[in-house]
Short mmCIF file of the C-alpha atoms (twelve columns), coordinates in Angstrom:
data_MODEL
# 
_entry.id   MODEL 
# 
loop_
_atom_site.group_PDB 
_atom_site.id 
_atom_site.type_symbol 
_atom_site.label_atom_id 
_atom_site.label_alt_id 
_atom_site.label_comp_id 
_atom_site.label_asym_id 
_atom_site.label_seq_id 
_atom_site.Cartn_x 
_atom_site.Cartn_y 
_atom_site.Cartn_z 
_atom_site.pdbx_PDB_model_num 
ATOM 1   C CA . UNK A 1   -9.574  8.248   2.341   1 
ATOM 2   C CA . UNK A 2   -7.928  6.017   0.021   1 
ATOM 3   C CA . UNK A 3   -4.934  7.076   -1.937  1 
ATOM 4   C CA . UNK A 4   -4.197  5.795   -5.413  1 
ATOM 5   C CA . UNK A 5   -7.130  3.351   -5.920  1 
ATOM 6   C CA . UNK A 6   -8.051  1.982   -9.207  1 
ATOM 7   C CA . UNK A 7   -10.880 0.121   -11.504 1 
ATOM 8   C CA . UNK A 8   -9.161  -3.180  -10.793 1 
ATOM 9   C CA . UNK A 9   -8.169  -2.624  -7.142  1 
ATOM 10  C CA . UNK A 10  -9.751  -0.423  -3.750  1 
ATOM 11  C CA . UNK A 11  -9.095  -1.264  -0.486  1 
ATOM 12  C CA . UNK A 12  -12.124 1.771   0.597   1 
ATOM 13  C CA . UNK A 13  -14.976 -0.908  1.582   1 
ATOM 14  C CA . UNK A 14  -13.569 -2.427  4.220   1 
ATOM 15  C CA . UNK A 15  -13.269 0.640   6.141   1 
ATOM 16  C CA . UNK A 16  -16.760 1.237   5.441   1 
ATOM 17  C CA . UNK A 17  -17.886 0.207   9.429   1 
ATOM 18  C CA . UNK A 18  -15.494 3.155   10.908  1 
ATOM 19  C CA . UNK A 19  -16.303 6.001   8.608   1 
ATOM 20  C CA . UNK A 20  -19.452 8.160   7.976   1 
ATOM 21  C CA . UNK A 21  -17.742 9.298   4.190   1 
ATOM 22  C CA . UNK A 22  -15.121 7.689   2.187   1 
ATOM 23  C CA . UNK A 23  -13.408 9.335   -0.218  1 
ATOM 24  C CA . UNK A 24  -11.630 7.338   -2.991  1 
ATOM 25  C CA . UNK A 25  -8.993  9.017   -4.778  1 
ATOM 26  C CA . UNK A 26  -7.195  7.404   -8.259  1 
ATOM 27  C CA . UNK A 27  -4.389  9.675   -10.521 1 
ATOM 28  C CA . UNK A 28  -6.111  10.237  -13.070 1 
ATOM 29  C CA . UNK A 29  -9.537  11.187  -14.264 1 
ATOM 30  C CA . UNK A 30  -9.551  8.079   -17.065 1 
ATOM 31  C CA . UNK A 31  -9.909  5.783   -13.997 1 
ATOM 32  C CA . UNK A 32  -12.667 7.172   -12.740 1 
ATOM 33  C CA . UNK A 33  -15.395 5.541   -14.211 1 
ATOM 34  C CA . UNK A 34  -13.971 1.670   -13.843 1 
ATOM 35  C CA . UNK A 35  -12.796 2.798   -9.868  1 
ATOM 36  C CA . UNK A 36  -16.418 3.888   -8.927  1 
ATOM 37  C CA . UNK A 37  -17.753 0.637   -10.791 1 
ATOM 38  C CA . UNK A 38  -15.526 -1.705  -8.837  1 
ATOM 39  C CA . UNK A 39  -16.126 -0.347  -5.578  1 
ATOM 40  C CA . UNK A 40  -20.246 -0.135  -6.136  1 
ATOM 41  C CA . UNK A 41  -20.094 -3.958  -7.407  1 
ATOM 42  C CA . UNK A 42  -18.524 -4.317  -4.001  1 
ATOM 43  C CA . UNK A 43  -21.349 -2.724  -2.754  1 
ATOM 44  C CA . UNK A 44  -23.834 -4.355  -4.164  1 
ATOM 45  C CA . UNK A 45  -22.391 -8.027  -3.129  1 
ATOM 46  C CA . UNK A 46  -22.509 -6.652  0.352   1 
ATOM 47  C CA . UNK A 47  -25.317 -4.715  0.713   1 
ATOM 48  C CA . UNK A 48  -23.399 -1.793  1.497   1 
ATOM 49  C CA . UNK A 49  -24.745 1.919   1.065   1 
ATOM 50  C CA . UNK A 50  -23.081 3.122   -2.055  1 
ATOM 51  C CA . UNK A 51  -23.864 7.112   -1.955  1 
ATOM 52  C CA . UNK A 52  -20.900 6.786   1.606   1 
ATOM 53  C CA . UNK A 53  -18.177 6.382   -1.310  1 
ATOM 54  C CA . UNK A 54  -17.191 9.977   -2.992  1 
ATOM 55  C CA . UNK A 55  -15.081 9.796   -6.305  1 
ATOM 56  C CA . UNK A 56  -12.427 12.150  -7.305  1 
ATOM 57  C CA . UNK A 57  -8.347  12.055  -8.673  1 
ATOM 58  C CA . UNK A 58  -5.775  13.121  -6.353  1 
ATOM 59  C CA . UNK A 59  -2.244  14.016  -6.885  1 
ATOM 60  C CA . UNK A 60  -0.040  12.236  -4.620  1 
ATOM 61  C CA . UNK A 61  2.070   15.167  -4.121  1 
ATOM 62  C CA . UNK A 62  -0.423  17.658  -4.008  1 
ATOM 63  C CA . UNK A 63  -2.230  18.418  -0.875  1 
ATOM 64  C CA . UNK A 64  -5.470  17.957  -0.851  1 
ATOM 65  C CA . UNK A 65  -8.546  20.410  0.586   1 
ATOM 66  C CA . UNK A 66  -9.619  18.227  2.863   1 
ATOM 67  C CA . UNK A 67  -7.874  16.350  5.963   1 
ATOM 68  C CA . UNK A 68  -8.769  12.853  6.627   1 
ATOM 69  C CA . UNK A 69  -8.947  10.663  10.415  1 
ATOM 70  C CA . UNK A 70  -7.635  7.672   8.168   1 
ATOM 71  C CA . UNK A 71  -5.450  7.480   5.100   1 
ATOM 72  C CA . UNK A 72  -4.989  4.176   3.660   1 
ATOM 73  C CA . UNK A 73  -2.572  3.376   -0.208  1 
ATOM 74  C CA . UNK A 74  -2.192  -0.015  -1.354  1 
ATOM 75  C CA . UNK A 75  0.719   -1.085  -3.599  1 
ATOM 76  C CA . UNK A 76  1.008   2.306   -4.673  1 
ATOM 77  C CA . UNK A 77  3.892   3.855   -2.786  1 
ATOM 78  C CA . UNK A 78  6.595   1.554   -4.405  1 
ATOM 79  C CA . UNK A 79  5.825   3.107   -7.732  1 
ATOM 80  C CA . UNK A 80  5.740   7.006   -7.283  1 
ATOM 81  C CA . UNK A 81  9.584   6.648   -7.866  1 
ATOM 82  C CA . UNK A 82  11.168  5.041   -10.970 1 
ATOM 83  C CA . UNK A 83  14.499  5.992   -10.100 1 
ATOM 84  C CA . UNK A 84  14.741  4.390   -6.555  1 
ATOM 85  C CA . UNK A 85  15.388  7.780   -4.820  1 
ATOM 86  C CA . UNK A 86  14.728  6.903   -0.891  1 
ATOM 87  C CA . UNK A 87  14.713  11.144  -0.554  1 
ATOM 88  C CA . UNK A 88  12.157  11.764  -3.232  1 
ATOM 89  C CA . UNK A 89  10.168  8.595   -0.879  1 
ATOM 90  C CA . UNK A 90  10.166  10.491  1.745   1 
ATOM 91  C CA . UNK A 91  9.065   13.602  0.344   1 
ATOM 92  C CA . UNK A 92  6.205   11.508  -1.183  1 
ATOM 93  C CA . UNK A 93  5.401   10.026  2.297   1 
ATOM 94  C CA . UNK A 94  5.563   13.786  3.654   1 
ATOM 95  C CA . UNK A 95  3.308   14.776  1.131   1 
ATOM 96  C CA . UNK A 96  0.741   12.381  1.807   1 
ATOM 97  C CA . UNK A 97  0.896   12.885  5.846   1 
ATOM 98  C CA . UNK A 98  -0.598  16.281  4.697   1 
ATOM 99  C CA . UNK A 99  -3.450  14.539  3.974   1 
ATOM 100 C CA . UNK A 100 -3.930  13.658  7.336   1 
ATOM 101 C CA . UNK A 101 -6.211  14.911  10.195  1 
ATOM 102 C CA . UNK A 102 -4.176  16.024  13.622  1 
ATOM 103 C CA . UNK A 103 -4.205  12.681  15.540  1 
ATOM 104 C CA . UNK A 104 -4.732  11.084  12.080  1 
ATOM 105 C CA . UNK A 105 -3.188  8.094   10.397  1 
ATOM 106 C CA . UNK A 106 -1.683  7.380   7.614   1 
ATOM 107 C CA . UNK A 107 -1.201  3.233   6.434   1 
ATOM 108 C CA . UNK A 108 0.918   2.460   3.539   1 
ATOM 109 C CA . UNK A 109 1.066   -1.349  2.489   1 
ATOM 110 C CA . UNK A 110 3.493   -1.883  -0.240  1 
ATOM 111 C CA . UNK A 111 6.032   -4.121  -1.873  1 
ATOM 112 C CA . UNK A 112 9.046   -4.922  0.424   1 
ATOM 113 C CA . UNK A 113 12.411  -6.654  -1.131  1 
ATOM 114 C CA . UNK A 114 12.264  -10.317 -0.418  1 
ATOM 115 C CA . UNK A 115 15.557  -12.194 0.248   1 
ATOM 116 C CA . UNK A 116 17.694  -13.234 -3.294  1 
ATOM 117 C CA . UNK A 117 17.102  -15.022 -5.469  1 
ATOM 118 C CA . UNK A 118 13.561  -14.305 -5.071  1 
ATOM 119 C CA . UNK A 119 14.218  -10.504 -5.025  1 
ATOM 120 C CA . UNK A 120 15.838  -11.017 -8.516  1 
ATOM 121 C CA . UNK A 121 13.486  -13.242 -9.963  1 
ATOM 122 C CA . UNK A 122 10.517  -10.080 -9.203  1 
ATOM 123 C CA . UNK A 123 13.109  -7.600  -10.835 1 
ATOM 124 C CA . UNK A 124 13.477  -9.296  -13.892 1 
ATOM 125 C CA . UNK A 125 9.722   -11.116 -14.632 1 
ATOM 126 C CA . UNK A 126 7.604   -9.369  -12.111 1 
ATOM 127 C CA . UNK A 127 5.220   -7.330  -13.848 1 
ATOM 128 C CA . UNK A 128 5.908   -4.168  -11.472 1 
ATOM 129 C CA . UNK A 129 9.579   -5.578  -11.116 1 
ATOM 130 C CA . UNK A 130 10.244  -4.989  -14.649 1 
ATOM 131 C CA . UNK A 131 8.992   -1.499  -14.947 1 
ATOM 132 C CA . UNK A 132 11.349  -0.324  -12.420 1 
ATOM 133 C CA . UNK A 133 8.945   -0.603  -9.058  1 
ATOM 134 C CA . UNK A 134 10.909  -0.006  -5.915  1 
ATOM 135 C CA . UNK A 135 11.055  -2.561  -3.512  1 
ATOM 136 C CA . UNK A 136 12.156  -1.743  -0.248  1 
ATOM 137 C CA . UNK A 137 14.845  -3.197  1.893   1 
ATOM 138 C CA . UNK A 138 15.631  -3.087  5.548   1 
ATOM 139 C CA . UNK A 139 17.691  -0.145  5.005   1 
ATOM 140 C CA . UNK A 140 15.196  1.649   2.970   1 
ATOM 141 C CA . UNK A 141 13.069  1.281   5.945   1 
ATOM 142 C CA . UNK A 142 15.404  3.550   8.397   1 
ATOM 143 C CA . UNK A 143 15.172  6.337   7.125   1 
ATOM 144 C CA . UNK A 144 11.283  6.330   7.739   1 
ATOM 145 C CA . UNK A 145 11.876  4.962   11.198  1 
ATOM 146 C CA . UNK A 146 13.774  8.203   11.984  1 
ATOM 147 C CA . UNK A 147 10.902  10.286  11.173  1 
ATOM 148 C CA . UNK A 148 9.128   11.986  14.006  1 
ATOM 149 C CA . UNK A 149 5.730   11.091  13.075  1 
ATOM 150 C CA . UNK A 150 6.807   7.210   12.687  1 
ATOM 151 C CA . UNK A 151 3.587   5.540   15.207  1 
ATOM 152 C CA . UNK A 152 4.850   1.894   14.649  1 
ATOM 153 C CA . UNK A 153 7.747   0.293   13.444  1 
ATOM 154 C CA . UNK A 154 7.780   -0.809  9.831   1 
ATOM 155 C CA . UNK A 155 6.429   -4.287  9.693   1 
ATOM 156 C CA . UNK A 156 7.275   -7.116  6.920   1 
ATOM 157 C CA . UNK A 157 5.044   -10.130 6.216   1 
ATOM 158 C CA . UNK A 158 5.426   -12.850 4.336   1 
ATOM 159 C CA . UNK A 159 9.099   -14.690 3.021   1 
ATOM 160 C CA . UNK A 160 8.358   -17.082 0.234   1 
ATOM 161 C CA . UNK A 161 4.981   -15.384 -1.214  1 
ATOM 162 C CA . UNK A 162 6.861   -13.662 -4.055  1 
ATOM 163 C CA . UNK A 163 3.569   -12.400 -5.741  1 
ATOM 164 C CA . UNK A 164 -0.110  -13.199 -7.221  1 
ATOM 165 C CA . UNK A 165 0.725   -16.934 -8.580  1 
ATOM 166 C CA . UNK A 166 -2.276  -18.584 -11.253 1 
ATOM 167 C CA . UNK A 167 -1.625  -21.823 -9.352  1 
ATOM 168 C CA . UNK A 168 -3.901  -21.115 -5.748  1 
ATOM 169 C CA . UNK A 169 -2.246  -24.672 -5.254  1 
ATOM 170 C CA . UNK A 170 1.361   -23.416 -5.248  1 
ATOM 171 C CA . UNK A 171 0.454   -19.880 -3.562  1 
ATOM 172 C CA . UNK A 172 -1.108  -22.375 -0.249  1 
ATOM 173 C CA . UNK A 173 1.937   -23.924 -0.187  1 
ATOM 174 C CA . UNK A 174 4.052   -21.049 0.072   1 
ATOM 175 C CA . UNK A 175 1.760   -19.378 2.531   1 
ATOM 176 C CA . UNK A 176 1.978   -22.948 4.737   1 
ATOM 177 C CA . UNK A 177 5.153   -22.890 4.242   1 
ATOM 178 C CA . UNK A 178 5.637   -19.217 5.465   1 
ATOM 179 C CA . UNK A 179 3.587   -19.987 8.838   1 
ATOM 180 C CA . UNK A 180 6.420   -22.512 9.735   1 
ATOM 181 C CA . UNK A 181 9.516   -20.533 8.271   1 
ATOM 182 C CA . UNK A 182 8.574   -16.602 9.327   1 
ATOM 183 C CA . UNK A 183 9.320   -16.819 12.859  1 
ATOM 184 C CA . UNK A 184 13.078  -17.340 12.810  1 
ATOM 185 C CA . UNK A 185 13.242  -14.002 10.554  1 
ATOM 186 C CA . UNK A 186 11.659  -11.971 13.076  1 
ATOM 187 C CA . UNK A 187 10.064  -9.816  10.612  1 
ATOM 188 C CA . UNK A 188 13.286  -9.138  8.326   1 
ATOM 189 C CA . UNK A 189 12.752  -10.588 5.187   1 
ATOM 190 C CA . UNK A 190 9.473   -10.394 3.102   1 
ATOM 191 C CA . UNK A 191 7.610   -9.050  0.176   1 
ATOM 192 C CA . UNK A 192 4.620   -6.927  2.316   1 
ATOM 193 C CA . UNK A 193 5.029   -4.307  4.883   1 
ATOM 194 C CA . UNK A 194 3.069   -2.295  6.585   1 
ATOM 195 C CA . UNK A 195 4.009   1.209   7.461   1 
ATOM 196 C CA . UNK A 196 2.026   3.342   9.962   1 
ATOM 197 C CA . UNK A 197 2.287   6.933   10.261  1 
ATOM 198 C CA . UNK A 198 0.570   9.570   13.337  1 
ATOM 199 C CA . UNK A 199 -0.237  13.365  12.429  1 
# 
């Protein structure tokens, strides 16, 4: 299952190999329509089997009916807080464990703090930045680590790839650039991690 999907972004298809049923999930019932056209266009392009895809809204802190082997959110989790409240975070990321099969998984890929000034140039012009999105630091990140269902360390990707760029030219550069630069951070600075969670 995907969590928090929308009509201009769903991450569902590419699990489309491991599952027999996918259920995408958006907030709210508006979406609908433009979610289940952008995932069937994806379909289409790749001669996938569109009726494996089921539609519905979900409330991210609202169990649902169902349990799931796999939950996946993308760039959602940042968001479900305005007021940067890690507590009300991990109630969230409680919440959506309950979504989860026993021996389940839950993946969360999200906006991570890059180092300053880069962290303050995303606060102030980024388009989530602005509207209060939460980015996580470091410290953010131990008080997940300390859960018991924690499967993997957080991970954090990236250091100079501060966001979607219109220039591809500029965004290869910074991605070259990260390839040479990421190793001496070990994995503690950068704008994407990757949290993994075990029922």
């Amino acid at each position: 299952m995907e969590l928090g999907a929308s009509g201009e972004c769903s991450v569902a298809p590419i699990l489309y190999q491991y599952a027999s049923q996918i259920h995408v999930t958006c907030h709210s019932k508006e979406e609908l329509p433009a979610l289940r056209q952008n995932v069937h266009a994806i379909c289409e392009e790749f001669d996938l089997d569109k009726n494996k895809f089921q539609f519905r809204t979900q409330d991210w802190f609202k169990p649902g009916d169902n349990k799931h082997d796999l939950v996946i959110s993308n760039r959602v989790f940042g968001g479900l807080n305005r007021d940067h409240d890690i507590e009300k975070f991990r109630t969230v990321l409680d919440k959506a464990t309950e979504h989860v099969s026993d021996n389940g998984h839950l993946v969360i890929v999200d906006k991570a703090a890059p180092i300053q000034p880069l962290k303050a140039i995303l606060q102030k012009y980024g388009t989530a930045g602005k509207n209060g999105w939460h980015y996580f630091s470091n410290e953010d990140f131990k008080t997940f680590v300390n859960s018991e269902l924690l499967l993997t360390p957080v991970e954090r990707f990236g250091f100079l790839s501060i966001g979607n760029l219109k220039s591809s030219g500029i965004e290869n550069f910074l991605d070259w650039m990260d390839s040479l630069i990421e190793k001496f951070f070990e994995k503690s600075h950068g704008p994407i991690f990757l949290l993994i969670r075990r029922k």
